[in-house]
Short mmCIF file of C-alpha atoms in Angstrom, two decimals:
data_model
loop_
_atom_site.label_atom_id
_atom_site.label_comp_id
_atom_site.label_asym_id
_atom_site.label_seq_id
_atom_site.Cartn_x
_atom_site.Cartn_y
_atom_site.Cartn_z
CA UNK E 201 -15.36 -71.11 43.73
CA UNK E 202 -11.73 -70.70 42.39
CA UNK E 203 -9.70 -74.11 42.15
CA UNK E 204 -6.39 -72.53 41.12
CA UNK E 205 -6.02 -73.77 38.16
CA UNK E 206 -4.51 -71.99 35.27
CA UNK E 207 -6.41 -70.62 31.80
CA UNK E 208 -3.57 -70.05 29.15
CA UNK E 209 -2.63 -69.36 25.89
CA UNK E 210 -0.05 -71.40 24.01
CA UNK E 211 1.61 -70.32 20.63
CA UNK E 212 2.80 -73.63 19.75
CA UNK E 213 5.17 -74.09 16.33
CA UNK E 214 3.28 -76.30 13.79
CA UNK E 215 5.24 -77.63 10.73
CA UNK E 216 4.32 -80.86 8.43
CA UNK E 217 8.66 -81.31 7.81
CA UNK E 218 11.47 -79.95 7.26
CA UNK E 219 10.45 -79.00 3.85
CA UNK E 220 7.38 -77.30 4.38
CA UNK E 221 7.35 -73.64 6.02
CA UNK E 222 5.99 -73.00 9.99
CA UNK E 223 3.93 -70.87 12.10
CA UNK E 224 3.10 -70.33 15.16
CA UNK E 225 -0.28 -71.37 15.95
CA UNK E 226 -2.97 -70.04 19.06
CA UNK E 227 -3.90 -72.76 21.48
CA UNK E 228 -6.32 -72.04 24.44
CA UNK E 229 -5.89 -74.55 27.75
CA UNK E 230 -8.39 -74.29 30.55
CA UNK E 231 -8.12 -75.93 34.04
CA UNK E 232 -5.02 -76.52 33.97
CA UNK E 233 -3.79 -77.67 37.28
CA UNK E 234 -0.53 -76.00 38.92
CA UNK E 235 0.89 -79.51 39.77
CA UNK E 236 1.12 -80.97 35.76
CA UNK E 237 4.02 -81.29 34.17
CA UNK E 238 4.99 -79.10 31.37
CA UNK E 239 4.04 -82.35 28.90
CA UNK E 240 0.82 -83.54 31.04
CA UNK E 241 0.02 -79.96 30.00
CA UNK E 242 0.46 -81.16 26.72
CA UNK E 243 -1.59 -83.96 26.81
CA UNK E 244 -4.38 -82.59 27.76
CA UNK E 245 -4.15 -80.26 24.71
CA UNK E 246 -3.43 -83.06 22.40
CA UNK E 247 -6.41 -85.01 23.86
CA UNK E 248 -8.63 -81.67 23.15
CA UNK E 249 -7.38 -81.20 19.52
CA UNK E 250 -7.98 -84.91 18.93
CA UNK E 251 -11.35 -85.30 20.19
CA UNK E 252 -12.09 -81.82 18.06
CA UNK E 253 -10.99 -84.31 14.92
CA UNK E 254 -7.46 -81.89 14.65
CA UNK E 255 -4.01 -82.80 14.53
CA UNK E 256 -2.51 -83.52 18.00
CA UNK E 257 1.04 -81.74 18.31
CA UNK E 258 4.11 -83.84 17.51
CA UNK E 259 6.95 -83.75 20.40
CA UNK E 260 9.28 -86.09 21.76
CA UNK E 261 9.16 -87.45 24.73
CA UNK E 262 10.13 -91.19 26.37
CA UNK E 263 11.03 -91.30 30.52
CA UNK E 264 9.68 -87.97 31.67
CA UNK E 265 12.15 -88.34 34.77
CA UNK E 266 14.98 -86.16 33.03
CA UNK E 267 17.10 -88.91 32.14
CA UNK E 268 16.26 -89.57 28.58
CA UNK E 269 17.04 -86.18 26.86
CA UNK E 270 14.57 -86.37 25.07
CA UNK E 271 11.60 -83.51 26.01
CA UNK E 272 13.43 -81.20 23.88
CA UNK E 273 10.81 -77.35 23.67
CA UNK E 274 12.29 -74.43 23.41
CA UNK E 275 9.77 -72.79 25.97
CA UNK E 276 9.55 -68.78 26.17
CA UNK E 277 13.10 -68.12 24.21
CA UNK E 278 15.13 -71.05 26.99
CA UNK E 279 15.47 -74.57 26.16
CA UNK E 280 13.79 -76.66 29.02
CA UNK E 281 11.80 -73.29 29.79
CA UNK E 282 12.56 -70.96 32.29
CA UNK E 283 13.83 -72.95 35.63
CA UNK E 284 17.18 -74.21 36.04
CA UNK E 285 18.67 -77.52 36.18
CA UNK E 286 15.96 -79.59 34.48
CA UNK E 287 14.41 -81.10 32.22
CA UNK E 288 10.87 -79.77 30.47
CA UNK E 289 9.40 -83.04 32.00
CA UNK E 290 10.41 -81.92 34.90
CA UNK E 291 9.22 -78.60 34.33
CA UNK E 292 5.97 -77.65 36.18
CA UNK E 293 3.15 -75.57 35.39
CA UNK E 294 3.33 -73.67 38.62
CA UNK E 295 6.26 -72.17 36.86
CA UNK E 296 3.49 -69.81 35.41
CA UNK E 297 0.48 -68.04 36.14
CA UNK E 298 -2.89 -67.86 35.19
CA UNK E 299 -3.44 -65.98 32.10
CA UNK E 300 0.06 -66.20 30.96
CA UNK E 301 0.95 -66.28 27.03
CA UNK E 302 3.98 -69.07 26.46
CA UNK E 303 5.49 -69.72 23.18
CA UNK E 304 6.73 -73.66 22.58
CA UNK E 305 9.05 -74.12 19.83
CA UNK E 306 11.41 -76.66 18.82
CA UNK E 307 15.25 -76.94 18.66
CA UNK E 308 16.34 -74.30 16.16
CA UNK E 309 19.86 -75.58 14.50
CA UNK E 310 20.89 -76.83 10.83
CA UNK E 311 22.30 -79.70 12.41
CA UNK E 312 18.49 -80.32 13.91
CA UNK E 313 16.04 -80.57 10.85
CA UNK E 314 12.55 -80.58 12.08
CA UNK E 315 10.87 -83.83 11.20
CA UNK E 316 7.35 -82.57 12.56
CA UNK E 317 6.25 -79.85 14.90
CA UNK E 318 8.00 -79.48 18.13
CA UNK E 319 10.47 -83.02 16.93
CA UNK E 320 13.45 -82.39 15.56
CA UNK E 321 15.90 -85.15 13.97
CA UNK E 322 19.20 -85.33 16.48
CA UNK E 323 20.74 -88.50 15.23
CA UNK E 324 23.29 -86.25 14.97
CA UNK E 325 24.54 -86.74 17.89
CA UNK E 326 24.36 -90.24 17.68
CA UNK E 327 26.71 -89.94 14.56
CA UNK E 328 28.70 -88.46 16.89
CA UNK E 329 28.85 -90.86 19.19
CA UNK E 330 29.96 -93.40 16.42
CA UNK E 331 32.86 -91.65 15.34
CA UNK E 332 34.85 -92.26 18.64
CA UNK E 333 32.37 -92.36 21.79
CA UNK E 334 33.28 -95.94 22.80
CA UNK E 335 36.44 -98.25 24.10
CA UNK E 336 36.76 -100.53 21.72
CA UNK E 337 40.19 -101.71 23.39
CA UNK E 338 39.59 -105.07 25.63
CA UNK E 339 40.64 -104.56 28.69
CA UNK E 340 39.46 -107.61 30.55
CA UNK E 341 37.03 -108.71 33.01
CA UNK E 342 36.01 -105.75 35.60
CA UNK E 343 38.13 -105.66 37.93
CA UNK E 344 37.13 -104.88 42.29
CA UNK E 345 37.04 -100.89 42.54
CA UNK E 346 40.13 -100.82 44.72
CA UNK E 347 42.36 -102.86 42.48
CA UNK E 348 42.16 -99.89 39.68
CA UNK E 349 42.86 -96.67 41.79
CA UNK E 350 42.16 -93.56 40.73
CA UNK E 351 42.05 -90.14 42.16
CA UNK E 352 38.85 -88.82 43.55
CA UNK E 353 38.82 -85.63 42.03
CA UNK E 354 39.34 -87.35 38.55
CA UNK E 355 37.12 -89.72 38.54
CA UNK E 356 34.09 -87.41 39.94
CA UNK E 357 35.11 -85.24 36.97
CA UNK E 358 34.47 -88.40 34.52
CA UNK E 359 31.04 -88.47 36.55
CA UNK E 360 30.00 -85.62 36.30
CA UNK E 361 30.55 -85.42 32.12
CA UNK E 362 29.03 -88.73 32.01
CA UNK E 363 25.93 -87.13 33.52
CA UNK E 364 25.42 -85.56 29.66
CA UNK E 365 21.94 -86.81 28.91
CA UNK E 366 22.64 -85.53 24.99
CA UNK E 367 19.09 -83.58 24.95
CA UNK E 368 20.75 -80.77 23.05
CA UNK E 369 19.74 -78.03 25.05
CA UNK E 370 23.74 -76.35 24.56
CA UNK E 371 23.10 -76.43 20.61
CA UNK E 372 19.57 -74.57 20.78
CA UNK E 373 20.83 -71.85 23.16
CA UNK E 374 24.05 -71.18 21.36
CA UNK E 375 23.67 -68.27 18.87
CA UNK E 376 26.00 -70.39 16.44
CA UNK E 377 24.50 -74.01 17.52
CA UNK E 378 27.48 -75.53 18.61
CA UNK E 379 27.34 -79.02 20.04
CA UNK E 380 30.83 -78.46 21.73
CA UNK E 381 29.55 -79.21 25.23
CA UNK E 382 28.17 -81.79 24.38
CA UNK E 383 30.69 -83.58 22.57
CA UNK E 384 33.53 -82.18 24.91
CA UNK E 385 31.35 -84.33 27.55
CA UNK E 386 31.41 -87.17 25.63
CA UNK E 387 34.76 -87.28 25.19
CA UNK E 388 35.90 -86.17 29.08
CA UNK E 389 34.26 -89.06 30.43
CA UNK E 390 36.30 -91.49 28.57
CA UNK E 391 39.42 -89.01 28.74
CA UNK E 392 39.58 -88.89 32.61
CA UNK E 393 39.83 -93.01 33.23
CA UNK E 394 42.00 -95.40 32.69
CA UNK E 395 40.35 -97.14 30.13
CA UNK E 396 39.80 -94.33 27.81
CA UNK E 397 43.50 -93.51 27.45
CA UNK E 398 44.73 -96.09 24.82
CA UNK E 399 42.42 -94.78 21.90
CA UNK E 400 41.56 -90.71 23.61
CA UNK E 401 43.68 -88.56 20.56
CA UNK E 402 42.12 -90.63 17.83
CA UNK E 403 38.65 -90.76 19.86
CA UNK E 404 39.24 -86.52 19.73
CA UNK E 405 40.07 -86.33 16.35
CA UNK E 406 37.37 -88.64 14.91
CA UNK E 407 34.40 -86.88 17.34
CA UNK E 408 35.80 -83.14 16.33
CA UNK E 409 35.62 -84.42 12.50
CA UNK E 410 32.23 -85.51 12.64
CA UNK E 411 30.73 -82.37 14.66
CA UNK E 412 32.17 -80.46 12.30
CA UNK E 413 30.82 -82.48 9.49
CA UNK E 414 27.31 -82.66 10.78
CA UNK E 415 27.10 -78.60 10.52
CA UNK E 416 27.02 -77.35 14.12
CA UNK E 417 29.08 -74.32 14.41
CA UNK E 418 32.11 -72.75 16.78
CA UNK E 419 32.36 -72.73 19.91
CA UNK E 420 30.83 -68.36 21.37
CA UNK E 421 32.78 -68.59 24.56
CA UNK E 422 29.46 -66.76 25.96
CA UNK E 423 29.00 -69.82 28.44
CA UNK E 424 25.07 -69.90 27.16
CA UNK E 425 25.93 -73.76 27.06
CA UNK E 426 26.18 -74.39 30.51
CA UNK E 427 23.44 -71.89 31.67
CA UNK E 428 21.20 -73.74 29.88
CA UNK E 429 21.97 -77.53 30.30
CA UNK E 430 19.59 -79.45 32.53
CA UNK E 431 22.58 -81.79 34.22
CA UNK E 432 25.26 -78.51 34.52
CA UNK E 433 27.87 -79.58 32.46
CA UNK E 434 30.86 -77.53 32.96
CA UNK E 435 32.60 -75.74 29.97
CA UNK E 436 35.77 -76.92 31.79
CA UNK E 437 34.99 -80.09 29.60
CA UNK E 438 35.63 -77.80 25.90
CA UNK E 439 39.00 -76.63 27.46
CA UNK E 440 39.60 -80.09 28.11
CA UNK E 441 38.91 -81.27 24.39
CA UNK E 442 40.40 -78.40 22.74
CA UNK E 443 43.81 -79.63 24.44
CA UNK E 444 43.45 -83.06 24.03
CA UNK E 445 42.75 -82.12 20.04
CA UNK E 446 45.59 -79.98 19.78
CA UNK E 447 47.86 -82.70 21.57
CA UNK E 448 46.90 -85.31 19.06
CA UNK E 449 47.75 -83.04 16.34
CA UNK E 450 50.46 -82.19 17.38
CA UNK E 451 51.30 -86.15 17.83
CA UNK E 452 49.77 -86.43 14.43
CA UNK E 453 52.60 -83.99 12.80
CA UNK E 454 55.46 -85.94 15.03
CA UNK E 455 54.51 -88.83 13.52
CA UNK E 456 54.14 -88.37 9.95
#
């Protein structure tokens, strides 16, 4: 009798570090329910390899609710696999079908060493984040929402950048792993408030610096970016920092 569950085949990318070469290793999963997660998947082949006394596969993983950023596979040639708007914890195996061949790999980017199989070193990012993705200005106790007014449109803008979960899905779909969405998103969310105004051209500056200075490369224009990130970050958020970069430059030069 047929339970509808799935038989599959995984090529999964095994590496020791970042110094050692990769492959692509053959994995066989049987009985694999429709209704597990992309990671459940996972360990249920990690519980296989370690009760065969192998290796289990390395990958990162912390919330599975798509909040953390975290699940980072590049499933099938997409990062976060082949739906839209998620996460690969959020990612379902109904997504495939039985028999089906699907080829896990991690984040490919110079900025992104691999530190072991599918988990790749993002800190990054977090480097980033230090060189300008903060208010460092005091500005007091918080004050009631309708004593610091600002414009709806604005301040869902700031949201929606804020929604950036930092999972780096824009770098390992860009042909030239740029982590401008990212950082543009960063930097909008601050940008757009109140708050964020007394330090935003030397938040720009410093951020821009230290992308550039990590190794990810220029900005393609192609958009891939957005396609691919699980929270839909709009590109409007690049135009956004490219201005506010130029502007402080341009501030920079009237000052000096």
């Amino acid at each position: 009798m047929s339970t509808g569950n799935m038989n599959l085949t995984l090529k999964v990318w095994r590496q020791k570090n970042n110094k050692t070469k990769g492959q692509l290793v053959d994995y066989k999963v049987a009985d694999i329910s429709p209704d597990m997660s992309f990671l459940e998947m996972f360990d249920v082949l990690n519980e296989n390899l370690i009760n065969k006394g192998e290796e289990p596969i390395v990958f990162d993983h912390d919330c599975r609710e798509g909040i953390c950023g975290m699940c980072s596979m590049f499933i099938n040639g997409r990062p976060h696999g082949p739906k839209e708007g998620i996460t690969t914890c959020q990612l379902h195996m109904r997504s495939f079908k039985d028999g089906d061949t699907i080829v896990v790999e991690p984040w490919r980017a110079k900025a992104f060493p691999v530190i072991k199989d599918l988990t790749v070193d993002r800190s990054a990012f977090d480097r980033v984040i230090a060189a300008g993705g903060f208010i460092s200005v005091n500005t007091g106790n918080a004050q009631d929402a309708n004593n610091l007014p600002i414009p709806k449109a604005q301040a869902d803008a700031a949201f929606e950048a804020a929604a950036c979960i930092g999972c780096g899905a824009c770098v390992a779909t860009c042909k030239n792993a740029s982590a401008m969405l990212f950082v543009s998103a960063k930097i909008s969310q601050m940008a757009l408030l109140p708050q964020g105004q007394p330090e935003r051209y030397k938040r720009v500056q410093g951020m821009v610096a230290q992308m550039d200075a990590e190794g990810f490369g220029n900005c393609t224009n192609t958009g891939a970016c957005e396609a691919e990130c699980p929270k839909g970050i709009s590109l409007e958020n690049i135009a956004r920092m490219n201005r506010d970069y130029y502007t402080a430059k341009f501030i920079s030069e009237e000052e000096g």
